[in-house]
Amino acid sequence: MTDTVWTLVLGLVGLAALLVLRRRLPVAFWWLVGYPLVGLRVLTTYRATMEACGLTVPASAVRRATARLIGRQAAPVPPRRSLPLPTGSGLVMRLRMAAGQAPEDFIASADRLRHAWAAHAVHIRPTKPGRLELRLIGWDVLADVRPPRRWKQVGGPLSVPLALRDDGQWHVRDFRAVPHELILGATQSGKSVYLRNLLCGPARQPVVLVGIDCKWGVELAPFAPRLSALADTPDRANDLLDVLLQEMEARFRMIGLASGADPDAVPTSDVWGLPDKVRPVPVVVVVDEVAELFLAASRDDEKRRDAMVTKIIRIAQLGRAAGIYLEVCGQRFGSELGKGATMLRAQLTGRVCHRVNDESSANMALADISPEAALAATSIPAERPGVAIVGDSSGGWSRARSPHLTLDDAAAVCRATSALVPELPRLDSFRPLVAVESAGAVSPAAAVPTARPVIE
């Protein structure tokens, strides 16, 4: 009797330990328990599941003839697969499609495969002609997003890991691949946290950071020690855009002179083809609450608005070759803001849409990419702040969530990296006063984002 009681007690303690492990350390629980169980389930039920989902093809003539010789019926043939290999959030298999199959057949059956294998999600993407990658997710990876432990392995120069996608991969903001981006989100949707992660990434690199915040600098003022320029009123923003256009024109002249000076030199059309010793530093321009630039209360405001919108559009059209990149943020972005809004959106190929208050903003951000992405953005629940729909002009999109980064930690990163502010004389008159005063002080190593769910 005593042995039975002790066995029962030990079993309950072990079960409780597994439940705590699953809640606190889901990755460890997956490697110890989840992957062996799910992997075994996938291996033992693969053929039957594929046949039930209609993802098999009839057996070949040779196999049918062989089956008739032994008095059997040839079973349908599923796609050839690799062994299910574990990942940090699930497992991955490589599939080789049979003749007559298309990737759309598997993508349409992803939800049925998820239920058949009791997984949280199944993502399928083509890798090469005739081959697919099936990625199974073991749990809700967006419930508790933690920053990557090794930032440099995730993102290289001008590449910043910003959010964890629902397929377990990181959304990396690569400024050279996607030069301009539109970020939308209502109050308490997680947009500010995404913006903090976005600023802290380039802040650790020799990059010129420029801020335009017409709400008197409320959002961007905490990052002043790392900013090369900050405009907190429409008038200052208008002047700053003029200076950025001058800088862009000067860089284009430099590119033209470098291409024509040496006949043996390789011609280039952007700053990245210039030699390292003469290449100007990249410039990241963050425009917060862009709707404030479009609003006008008088005729003079309308003239200034039209001028600023024209300048921003010009930077968006030509800035990539000059190494000037735009991040346009706001709570809403609709066509009623003026004809310049639609023209500007066409240049912002990167799109990040958090929970928004109106459907028109979601359509403005994502409808030209995918109608399904715009519908997914309108269904983001309010109790899951930080969740966003991330897309680009290629038509691909996914759900993602940024790791939580407090305002204090983000400001500490900017103070610690204030010595990395590059010299750009044109922007000296727009340098925040607090940045000038603290330029000589160098803080310890940059703070690391805290690993908590996004709540702001």
CSV table of C-alpha atoms in Angstrom, one decimal:
chain,number,residue,atom,x,y,z
A,1,MET,CA,0.0,0.0,0.0
A,2,THR,CA,2.8,2.4,0.9
A,3,ASP,CA,4.6,1.7,-2.5
A,4,THR,CA,1.4,2.5,-4.4
A,5,VAL,CA,0.9,5.8,-2.5
A,6,TRP,CA,4.5,6.8,-3.2
A,7,THR,CA,4.2,5.9,-6.9
A,8,LEU,CA,1.0,8.0,-7.1
A,9,VAL,CA,2.6,10.9,-5.3
A,10,LEU,CA,5.7,10.8,-7.5
A,11,GLY,CA,3.5,10.6,-10.6
A,12,LEU,CA,1.5,13.7,-9.5
A,13,VAL,CA,4.7,15.6,-8.7
A,14,GLY,CA,6.1,14.7,-12.1
A,15,LEU,CA,2.9,15.8,-13.9
A,16,ALA,CA,2.9,19.1,-12.0
A,17,ALA,CA,6.5,19.6,-12.9
A,18,LEU,CA,5.7,19.0,-16.6
A,19,LEU,CA,2.8,21.5,-16.4
A,20,VAL,CA,5.0,24.2,-14.9
A,21,LEU,CA,7.7,23.4,-17.5
A,22,ARG,CA,5.2,23.8,-20.3
A,23,ARG,CA,4.0,27.1,-19.0
A,24,ARG,CA,7.4,28.7,-18.0
A,25,LEU,CA,9.8,27.1,-20.4
A,26,PRO,CA,7.8,26.0,-23.5
A,27,VAL,CA,10.9,25.4,-25.6
A,28,ALA,CA,12.4,22.9,-23.0
A,29,PHE,CA,9.0,21.2,-22.7
A,30,TRP,CA,8.8,20.8,-26.5
A,31,TRP,CA,12.3,19.3,-26.8
A,32,LEU,CA,11.7,16.9,-23.9
A,33,VAL,CA,8.0,15.9,-24.4
A,34,GLY,CA,6.4,17.6,-27.4
A,35,TYR,CA,8.7,16.8,-30.2
A,36,PRO,CA,9.0,13.0,-29.4
A,37,LEU,CA,5.2,12.7,-29.2
A,38,VAL,CA,4.4,14.8,-32.2
A,39,GLY,CA,7.2,13.4,-34.3
A,40,LEU,CA,6.1,9.8,-33.6
A,41,ARG,CA,2.5,10.8,-34.4
A,42,VAL,CA,3.5,12.3,-37.8
A,43,LEU,CA,5.6,9.3,-38.7
A,44,THR,CA,2.9,6.7,-37.9
A,45,THR,CA,0.0,8.6,-39.4
A,46,TYR,CA,1.7,10.3,-42.4
A,47,ARG,CA,0.3,8.1,-45.1
A,48,ALA,CA,-3.2,7.9,-43.7
A,49,THR,CA,-3.3,11.7,-43.1
A,50,MET,CA,-2.2,12.6,-46.6
A,51,GLU,CA,-4.7,10.2,-48.1
A,52,ALA,CA,-7.5,11.7,-45.9
A,53,CYS,CA,-6.6,15.2,-47.0
A,54,GLY,CA,-6.5,14.3,-50.6
A,55,LEU,CA,-2.8,14.8,-51.0
A,56,THR,CA,-2.0,11.5,-52.5
A,57,VAL,CA,-1.7,10.3,-56.2
A,58,PRO,CA,-2.6,6.9,-57.7
A,59,ALA,CA,0.2,4.4,-57.7
A,60,SER,CA,2.3,4.0,-60.8
A,61,ALA,CA,1.5,1.3,-63.4
A,62,VAL,CA,4.5,-0.8,-62.3
A,63,ARG,CA,3.3,-0.7,-58.7
A,64,ARG,CA,-0.3,-1.6,-59.7
A,65,ALA,CA,0.9,-4.5,-61.8
A,66,THR,CA,3.0,-5.8,-58.9
A,67,ALA,CA,0.1,-5.5,-56.5
A,68,ARG,CA,-2.1,-7.5,-58.8
A,69,LEU,CA,0.5,-10.3,-59.0
A,70,ILE,CA,0.3,-10.8,-55.2
A,71,GLY,CA,-3.4,-10.3,-55.0
A,72,ARG,CA,-3.5,-6.9,-53.4
A,73,GLN,CA,-4.7,-3.4,-54.4
A,74,ALA,CA,-2.1,-0.7,-54.8
A,75,ALA,CA,-2.5,2.0,-52.2
A,76,PRO,CA,-2.3,5.7,-53.2
A,77,VAL,CA,1.1,7.2,-53.0
A,78,PRO,CA,1.8,10.2,-50.6
A,79,PRO,CA,4.5,12.8,-51.3
A,80,ARG,CA,8.0,11.7,-50.4
A,81,ARG,CA,9.2,13.2,-47.1
A,82,SER,CA,12.3,13.7,-45.1
A,83,LEU,CA,12.5,12.9,-41.4
A,84,PRO,CA,10.8,15.5,-39.1
A,85,LEU,CA,13.6,17.5,-37.7
A,86,PRO,CA,13.1,19.5,-34.5
A,87,THR,CA,13.2,23.3,-34.4
A,88,GLY,CA,13.0,25.8,-31.5
A,89,SER,CA,9.2,26.0,-32.0
A,90,GLY,CA,8.2,22.8,-33.7
A,91,LEU,CA,9.4,20.6,-36.4
A,92,VAL,CA,10.1,20.8,-40.1
A,93,MET,CA,9.8,18.3,-43.0
A,94,ARG,CA,10.8,18.6,-46.6
A,95,LEU,CA,8.2,17.2,-49.1
A,96,ARG,CA,8.7,16.2,-52.7
A,97,MET,CA,5.4,16.6,-54.6
A,98,ALA,CA,4.2,13.9,-57.0
A,99,ALA,CA,3.4,14.6,-60.6
A,100,GLY,CA,0.2,16.7,-60.9
A,101,GLN,CA,0.4,18.2,-57.5
A,102,ALA,CA,0.7,21.9,-56.8
A,103,PRO,CA,1.7,23.9,-53.7
A,104,GLU,CA,-1.8,25.4,-53.5
A,105,ASP,CA,-3.1,21.9,-52.7
A,106,PHE,CA,-1.0,21.6,-49.6
A,107,ILE,CA,-1.5,25.2,-48.5
A,108,ALA,CA,-5.3,24.7,-48.7
A,109,SER,CA,-5.0,21.6,-46.5
A,110,ALA,CA,-2.7,23.2,-43.9
A,111,ASP,CA,-5.6,23.6,-41.4
A,112,ARG,CA,-6.6,19.9,-41.8
A,113,LEU,CA,-3.1,18.8,-41.2
A,114,ARG,CA,-2.9,20.9,-38.1
A,115,HIS,CA,-6.0,19.2,-36.6
A,116,ALA,CA,-4.8,15.7,-37.7
A,117,TRP,CA,-1.5,16.1,-35.9
A,118,ALA,CA,-2.8,18.1,-33.0
A,119,ALA,CA,-0.4,21.0,-33.7
A,120,HIS,CA,-0.9,24.7,-33.0
A,121,ALA,CA,-0.2,25.7,-36.7
A,122,VAL,CA,1.1,24.2,-39.9
A,123,HIS,CA,2.9,26.5,-42.4
A,124,ILE,CA,3.8,25.3,-45.9
A,125,ARG,CA,5.9,27.2,-48.4
A,126,PRO,CA,7.6,26.2,-51.7
A,127,THR,CA,11.3,26.0,-51.7
A,128,LYS,CA,12.1,25.0,-55.2
A,129,PRO,CA,10.1,23.5,-58.1
A,130,GLY,CA,8.5,20.3,-56.9
A,131,ARG,CA,9.6,20.7,-53.3
A,132,LEU,CA,7.9,22.1,-50.2
A,133,GLU,CA,8.8,22.9,-46.6
A,134,LEU,CA,6.2,21.9,-44.0
A,135,ARG,CA,6.8,23.7,-40.8
A,136,LEU,CA,4.7,22.5,-37.8
A,137,ILE,CA,4.4,24.8,-34.8
A,138,GLY,CA,4.0,23.1,-31.4
A,139,TRP,CA,2.5,26.0,-29.4
A,140,ASP,CA,1.5,29.6,-29.6
A,141,VAL,CA,4.9,31.3,-30.0
A,142,LEU,CA,3.3,34.8,-30.0
A,143,ALA,CA,2.0,34.4,-26.4
A,144,ASP,CA,5.4,35.2,-24.8
A,145,VAL,CA,7.9,36.7,-27.3
A,146,ARG,CA,11.5,36.8,-26.1
A,147,PRO,CA,14.3,38.7,-27.9
A,148,PRO,CA,16.8,36.7,-29.8
A,149,ARG,CA,19.8,35.7,-27.7
A,150,ARG,CA,22.3,36.4,-30.5
A,151,TRP,CA,21.2,39.6,-32.4
A,152,LYS,CA,24.2,39.5,-34.8
A,153,GLN,CA,23.3,36.1,-36.1
A,154,VAL,CA,19.8,37.1,-36.9
A,155,GLY,CA,20.5,40.4,-38.6
A,156,GLY,CA,23.6,41.8,-40.3
A,157,PRO,CA,24.4,45.4,-41.2
A,158,LEU,CA,21.3,47.5,-41.6
A,159,SER,CA,19.2,44.4,-40.7
A,160,VAL,CA,17.3,44.4,-37.4
A,161,PRO,CA,15.2,41.5,-36.0
A,162,LEU,CA,12.1,43.2,-34.9
A,163,ALA,CA,9.3,40.7,-34.4
A,164,LEU,CA,8.7,36.9,-34.1
A,165,ARG,CA,6.4,35.5,-36.7
A,166,ASP,CA,3.8,32.9,-36.0
A,167,ASP,CA,5.8,30.3,-38.0
A,168,GLY,CA,8.7,30.6,-35.5
A,169,GLN,CA,10.9,32.7,-37.8
A,170,TRP,CA,12.1,36.3,-37.1
A,171,HIS,CA,10.8,39.2,-39.1
A,172,VAL,CA,14.1,41.0,-40.0
A,173,ARG,CA,13.9,44.6,-41.1
A,174,ASP,CA,16.5,44.8,-43.9
A,175,PHE,CA,16.7,48.4,-44.9
A,176,ARG,CA,18.6,47.6,-48.1
A,177,ALA,CA,16.1,45.1,-49.3
A,178,VAL,CA,13.0,47.0,-48.2
A,179,PRO,CA,14.1,50.7,-48.0
A,180,HIS,CA,10.8,52.3,-46.8
A,181,GLU,CA,8.1,51.0,-44.5
A,182,LEU,CA,4.6,52.0,-43.2
A,183,ILE,CA,3.7,51.3,-39.6
A,184,LEU,CA,0.1,51.7,-38.4
A,185,GLY,CA,-1.5,51.0,-35.1
A,186,ALA,CA,-4.1,52.4,-32.7
A,187,THR,CA,-3.4,53.5,-29.1
A,188,GLN,CA,-2.3,50.5,-26.9
A,189,SER,CA,-1.8,48.3,-30.0
A,190,GLY,CA,1.9,47.8,-29.6
A,191,LYS,CA,3.1,50.2,-32.3
A,192,SER,CA,5.2,52.2,-29.9
A,193,VAL,CA,7.0,49.0,-28.7
A,194,TYR,CA,7.7,48.1,-32.3
A,195,LEU,CA,9.1,51.6,-33.0
A,196,ARG,CA,11.4,51.3,-29.9
A,197,ASN,CA,12.9,48.0,-31.2
A,198,LEU,CA,13.2,49.6,-34.6
A,199,LEU,CA,15.1,52.6,-33.3
A,200,CYS,CA,17.4,50.6,-31.0
A,201,GLY,CA,18.6,48.4,-33.8
A,202,PRO,CA,20.2,51.0,-36.0
A,203,ALA,CA,21.2,53.0,-32.9
A,204,ARG,CA,23.9,50.3,-32.2
A,205,GLN,CA,25.3,50.9,-35.7
A,206,PRO,CA,26.9,54.0,-37.3
A,207,VAL,CA,23.7,55.2,-38.8
A,208,VAL,CA,22.2,58.7,-38.9
A,209,LEU,CA,18.9,58.7,-37.1
A,210,VAL,CA,16.5,61.5,-37.9
A,211,GLY,CA,13.1,62.0,-36.1
A,212,ILE,CA,10.1,64.0,-37.2
A,213,ASP,CA,7.5,64.1,-34.5
A,214,CYS,CA,4.9,66.9,-34.8
A,215,LYS,CA,3.3,66.1,-31.5
A,216,TRP,CA,6.0,68.3,-29.9
A,217,GLY,CA,8.4,65.4,-29.7
A,218,VAL,CA,6.5,63.3,-27.2
A,219,GLU,CA,7.2,60.0,-28.9
A,220,LEU,CA,10.8,60.6,-30.1
A,221,ALA,CA,12.2,62.9,-27.4
A,222,PRO,CA,13.4,60.0,-25.1
A,223,PHE,CA,15.7,58.9,-27.9
A,224,ALA,CA,17.2,62.4,-28.4
A,225,PRO,CA,20.8,61.4,-27.3
A,226,ARG,CA,21.1,59.2,-30.3
A,227,LEU,CA,19.3,61.3,-32.8
A,228,SER,CA,21.2,63.5,-35.3
A,229,ALA,CA,18.1,65.7,-35.9
A,230,LEU,CA,14.7,66.1,-34.4
A,231,ALA,CA,11.8,68.2,-35.7
A,232,ASP,CA,8.9,68.6,-33.2
A,233,THR,CA,6.7,71.2,-35.1
A,234,PRO,CA,5.4,71.4,-38.7
A,235,ASP,CA,7.6,74.4,-39.4
A,236,ARG,CA,10.7,72.6,-38.2
A,237,ALA,CA,9.7,69.5,-40.1
A,238,ASN,CA,9.4,71.5,-43.3
A,239,ASP,CA,12.9,72.9,-42.8
A,240,LEU,CA,14.3,69.6,-42.0
A,241,LEU,CA,12.9,68.0,-45.1
A,242,ASP,CA,14.5,70.7,-47.1
A,243,VAL,CA,17.9,69.8,-45.6
A,244,LEU,CA,17.4,66.1,-46.2
A,245,LEU,CA,16.6,66.9,-49.9
A,246,GLN,CA,19.9,68.9,-50.1
A,247,GLU,CA,21.8,65.9,-48.6
A,248,MET,CA,20.1,63.6,-51.1
A,249,GLU,CA,21.1,65.8,-54.0
A,250,ALA,CA,24.6,66.1,-52.8
A,251,ARG,CA,24.9,62.3,-52.5
A,252,PHE,CA,23.6,61.9,-56.1
A,253,ARG,CA,26.3,64.3,-57.3
A,254,MET,CA,28.9,62.3,-55.4
A,255,ILE,CA,27.7,59.1,-57.2
A,256,GLY,CA,27.8,60.8,-60.6
A,257,LEU,CA,31.3,62.2,-60.0
A,258,ALA,CA,32.6,58.9,-58.7
A,259,SER,CA,31.3,57.0,-61.8
A,260,GLY,CA,32.7,59.5,-64.3
A,261,ALA,CA,36.0,60.3,-62.6
A,262,ASP,CA,37.8,57.0,-63.3
A,263,PRO,CA,37.1,55.2,-66.6
A,264,ASP,CA,38.3,51.9,-65.1
A,265,ALA,CA,36.0,52.1,-62.1
A,266,VAL,CA,32.9,50.0,-62.0
A,267,PRO,CA,29.9,52.3,-62.5
A,268,THR,CA,27.3,52.5,-59.8
A,269,SER,CA,23.8,53.9,-59.3
A,270,ASP,CA,23.7,54.0,-55.5
A,271,VAL,CA,25.9,54.8,-52.5
A,272,TRP,CA,26.6,51.1,-51.8
A,273,GLY,CA,28.8,50.9,-55.0
A,274,LEU,CA,31.1,53.7,-53.7
A,275,PRO,CA,34.4,52.8,-52.0
A,276,ASP,CA,34.2,52.5,-48.3
A,277,LYS,CA,36.3,55.5,-47.6
A,278,VAL,CA,34.0,57.9,-49.4
A,279,ARG,CA,30.7,56.2,-48.9
A,280,PRO,CA,28.3,58.4,-46.9
A,281,VAL,CA,26.6,56.9,-43.8
A,282,PRO,CA,23.0,55.6,-44.1
A,283,VAL,CA,20.2,57.9,-42.9
A,284,VAL,CA,17.1,56.5,-41.3
A,285,VAL,CA,14.2,59.0,-41.1
A,286,VAL,CA,11.4,58.2,-38.7
A,287,VAL,CA,8.2,60.2,-39.3
A,288,ASP,CA,5.9,59.6,-36.3
A,289,GLU,CA,2.1,60.3,-36.5
A,290,VAL,CA,2.2,61.1,-40.2
A,291,ALA,CA,-1.5,62.2,-40.1
A,292,GLU,CA,-0.3,65.4,-38.4
A,293,LEU,CA,1.6,66.3,-41.5
A,294,PHE,CA,-1.5,66.0,-43.7
A,295,LEU,CA,-3.9,67.9,-41.5
A,296,ALA,CA,-4.5,71.6,-42.3
A,297,ALA,CA,-6.7,74.2,-40.6
A,298,SER,CA,-6.0,77.2,-42.9
A,299,ARG,CA,-4.9,78.0,-46.4
A,300,ASP,CA,-1.3,78.5,-45.2
A,301,ASP,CA,-1.4,75.1,-43.5
A,302,GLU,CA,-2.6,73.5,-46.8
A,303,LYS,CA,0.4,75.0,-48.7
A,304,ARG,CA,2.8,73.8,-46.1
A,305,ARG,CA,1.2,70.4,-46.0
A,306,ASP,CA,1.4,70.0,-49.8
A,307,ALA,CA,5.0,71.1,-49.7
A,308,MET,CA,5.9,68.6,-47.0
A,309,VAL,CA,4.1,65.7,-48.6
A,310,THR,CA,5.8,66.4,-51.9
A,311,LYS,CA,9.2,66.4,-50.2
A,312,ILE,CA,8.5,63.1,-48.4
A,313,ILE,CA,7.3,61.5,-51.6
A,314,ARG,CA,10.4,62.7,-53.4
A,315,ILE,CA,12.6,61.2,-50.6
A,316,ALA,CA,10.7,57.9,-50.8
A,317,GLN,CA,11.1,57.8,-54.6
A,318,LEU,CA,14.8,58.6,-54.7
A,319,GLY,CA,16.1,58.0,-51.2
A,320,ARG,CA,17.1,54.4,-51.6
A,321,ALA,CA,19.9,55.0,-54.0
A,322,ALA,CA,21.2,57.8,-51.7
A,323,GLY,CA,21.1,55.6,-48.6
A,324,ILE,CA,18.1,57.4,-47.1
A,325,TYR,CA,15.4,55.2,-45.7
A,326,LEU,CA,11.9,56.2,-44.4
A,327,GLU,CA,9.8,54.8,-41.5
A,328,VAL,CA,6.4,56.4,-41.6
A,329,CYS,CA,4.3,55.7,-38.5
A,330,GLY,CA,0.8,56.7,-37.5
A,331,GLN,CA,-2.5,55.7,-35.9
A,332,ARG,CA,-4.4,55.9,-39.1
A,333,PHE,CA,-3.7,56.4,-42.8
A,334,GLY,CA,-6.5,56.9,-45.2
A,335,SER,CA,-7.2,58.3,-48.6
A,336,GLU,CA,-9.2,61.1,-47.2
A,337,LEU,CA,-5.9,62.6,-46.0
A,338,GLY,CA,-5.3,63.8,-49.5
A,339,LYS,CA,-4.0,62.6,-52.9
A,340,GLY,CA,-0.5,62.5,-51.6
A,341,ALA,CA,-1.3,59.7,-49.1
A,342,THR,CA,-2.0,57.1,-51.9
A,343,MET,CA,1.1,58.2,-53.8
A,344,LEU,CA,3.2,57.9,-50.7
A,345,ARG,CA,1.9,54.5,-49.8
A,346,ALA,CA,3.0,53.2,-53.2
A,347,GLN,CA,6.6,53.9,-52.2
A,348,LEU,CA,6.4,52.3,-48.8
A,349,THR,CA,6.8,48.7,-49.8
A,350,GLY,CA,7.2,47.4,-46.2
A,351,ARG,CA,3.9,47.3,-44.2
A,352,VAL,CA,3.3,46.6,-40.6
A,353,CYS,CA,-0.3,47.0,-39.4
A,354,HIS,CA,-1.2,46.5,-35.7
A,355,ARG,CA,-4.8,46.7,-34.4
A,356,VAL,CA,-6.4,49.8,-36.0
A,357,ASN,CA,-9.6,51.6,-35.1
A,358,ASP,CA,-11.1,51.6,-38.7
A,359,GLU,CA,-11.2,49.2,-41.6
A,360,SER,CA,-10.0,51.9,-44.1
A,361,SER,CA,-6.6,52.1,-42.4
A,362,ALA,CA,-6.1,48.3,-42.6
A,363,ASN,CA,-7.1,48.4,-46.3
A,364,MET,CA,-4.8,51.3,-47.0
A,365,ALA,CA,-1.9,49.4,-45.4
A,366,LEU,CA,-2.5,45.9,-46.7
A,367,ALA,CA,-5.3,45.6,-49.3
A,368,ASP,CA,-2.9,46.2,-52.2
A,369,ILE,CA,-0.7,43.3,-50.8
A,370,SER,CA,-3.4,40.8,-50.0
A,371,PRO,CA,-7.1,41.1,-49.2
A,372,GLU,CA,-6.6,38.3,-46.7
A,373,ALA,CA,-3.9,40.3,-44.9
A,374,ALA,CA,-6.3,43.3,-44.5
A,375,LEU,CA,-9.0,41.0,-43.1
A,376,ALA,CA,-6.5,39.5,-40.7
A,377,ALA,CA,-5.5,42.9,-39.5
A,378,THR,CA,-9.1,43.9,-38.7
A,379,SER,CA,-9.5,40.7,-36.6
A,380,ILE,CA,-6.6,41.3,-34.2
A,381,PRO,CA,-8.0,41.1,-30.6
A,382,ALA,CA,-7.6,44.0,-28.3
A,383,GLU,CA,-6.4,41.7,-25.5
A,384,ARG,CA,-3.3,40.7,-27.6
A,385,PRO,CA,-1.4,44.0,-27.9
A,386,GLY,CA,1.7,43.9,-30.0
A,387,VAL,CA,0.3,41.4,-32.6
A,388,ALA,CA,0.7,42.8,-36.1
A,389,ILE,CA,0.3,41.8,-39.7
A,390,VAL,CA,3.7,42.1,-41.5
A,391,GLY,CA,3.7,42.2,-45.3
A,392,ASP,CA,5.7,43.5,-48.3
A,393,SER,CA,5.1,44.2,-51.9
A,394,SER,CA,5.8,40.6,-52.9
A,395,GLY,CA,2.4,39.6,-51.5
A,396,GLY,CA,3.6,37.6,-48.6
A,397,TRP,CA,2.3,38.3,-45.1
A,398,SER,CA,2.3,36.8,-41.6
A,399,ARG,CA,1.4,37.5,-38.0
A,400,ALA,CA,4.2,38.7,-35.8
A,401,ARG,CA,4.8,40.2,-32.4
A,402,SER,CA,7.7,42.3,-31.1
A,403,PRO,CA,9.5,41.5,-27.8
A,404,HIS,CA,8.6,43.9,-25.0
A,405,LEU,CA,11.0,46.8,-24.7
A,406,THR,CA,10.2,49.5,-22.1
A,407,LEU,CA,10.7,53.1,-22.7
A,408,ASP,CA,13.4,53.3,-20.0
A,409,ASP,CA,15.4,50.5,-21.6
A,410,ALA,CA,15.1,52.0,-25.1
A,411,ALA,CA,16.2,55.4,-23.8
A,412,ALA,CA,19.1,53.7,-22.1
A,413,VAL,CA,20.2,52.2,-25.4
A,414,CYS,CA,20.2,55.6,-27.0
A,415,ARG,CA,22.2,57.1,-24.2
A,416,ALA,CA,24.7,54.3,-24.3
A,417,THR,CA,25.1,54.6,-28.1
A,418,SER,CA,25.2,58.5,-28.2
A,419,ALA,CA,28.9,58.3,-29.1
A,420,LEU,CA,28.0,56.6,-32.4
A,421,VAL,CA,26.2,59.6,-33.8
A,422,PRO,CA,27.9,60.2,-37.2
A,423,GLU,CA,29.0,63.7,-38.2
A,424,LEU,CA,26.6,65.3,-40.7
A,425,PRO,CA,27.1,69.1,-40.7
A,426,ARG,CA,23.9,69.8,-42.5
A,427,LEU,CA,21.9,68.5,-39.6
A,428,ASP,CA,23.8,70.3,-36.8
A,429,SER,CA,21.1,73.0,-36.4
A,430,PHE,CA,18.5,70.3,-35.9
A,431,ARG,CA,20.4,68.3,-33.3
A,432,PRO,CA,18.4,68.0,-30.0
A,433,LEU,CA,19.9,70.1,-27.2
A,434,VAL,CA,19.9,67.2,-24.8
A,435,ALA,CA,21.9,65.2,-27.4
A,436,VAL,CA,24.5,67.9,-27.7
A,437,GLU,CA,24.9,68.1,-23.9
A,438,SER,CA,25.3,64.4,-23.4
A,439,ALA,CA,27.5,63.7,-26.5
A,440,GLY,CA,30.6,63.4,-24.4
A,441,ALA,CA,29.2,60.9,-21.9
A,442,VAL,CA,29.4,57.3,-22.9
A,443,SER,CA,27.3,54.8,-20.9
A,444,PRO,CA,27.9,51.1,-20.4
A,445,ALA,CA,26.8,48.4,-22.8
A,446,ALA,CA,23.4,48.8,-24.3
A,447,ALA,CA,20.4,47.5,-22.4
A,448,VAL,CA,18.7,44.3,-23.6
A,449,PRO,CA,15.0,44.2,-24.1
A,450,THR,CA,13.1,42.6,-21.3
A,451,ALA,CA,11.5,39.3,-22.1
A,452,ARG,CA,7.8,40.0,-21.4
A,453,PRO,CA,4.7,40.1,-23.6
A,454,VAL,CA,3.9,43.4,-25.2
A,455,ILE,CA,1.5,45.4,-23.1
A,456,GLU,CA,1.9,48.9,-24.6
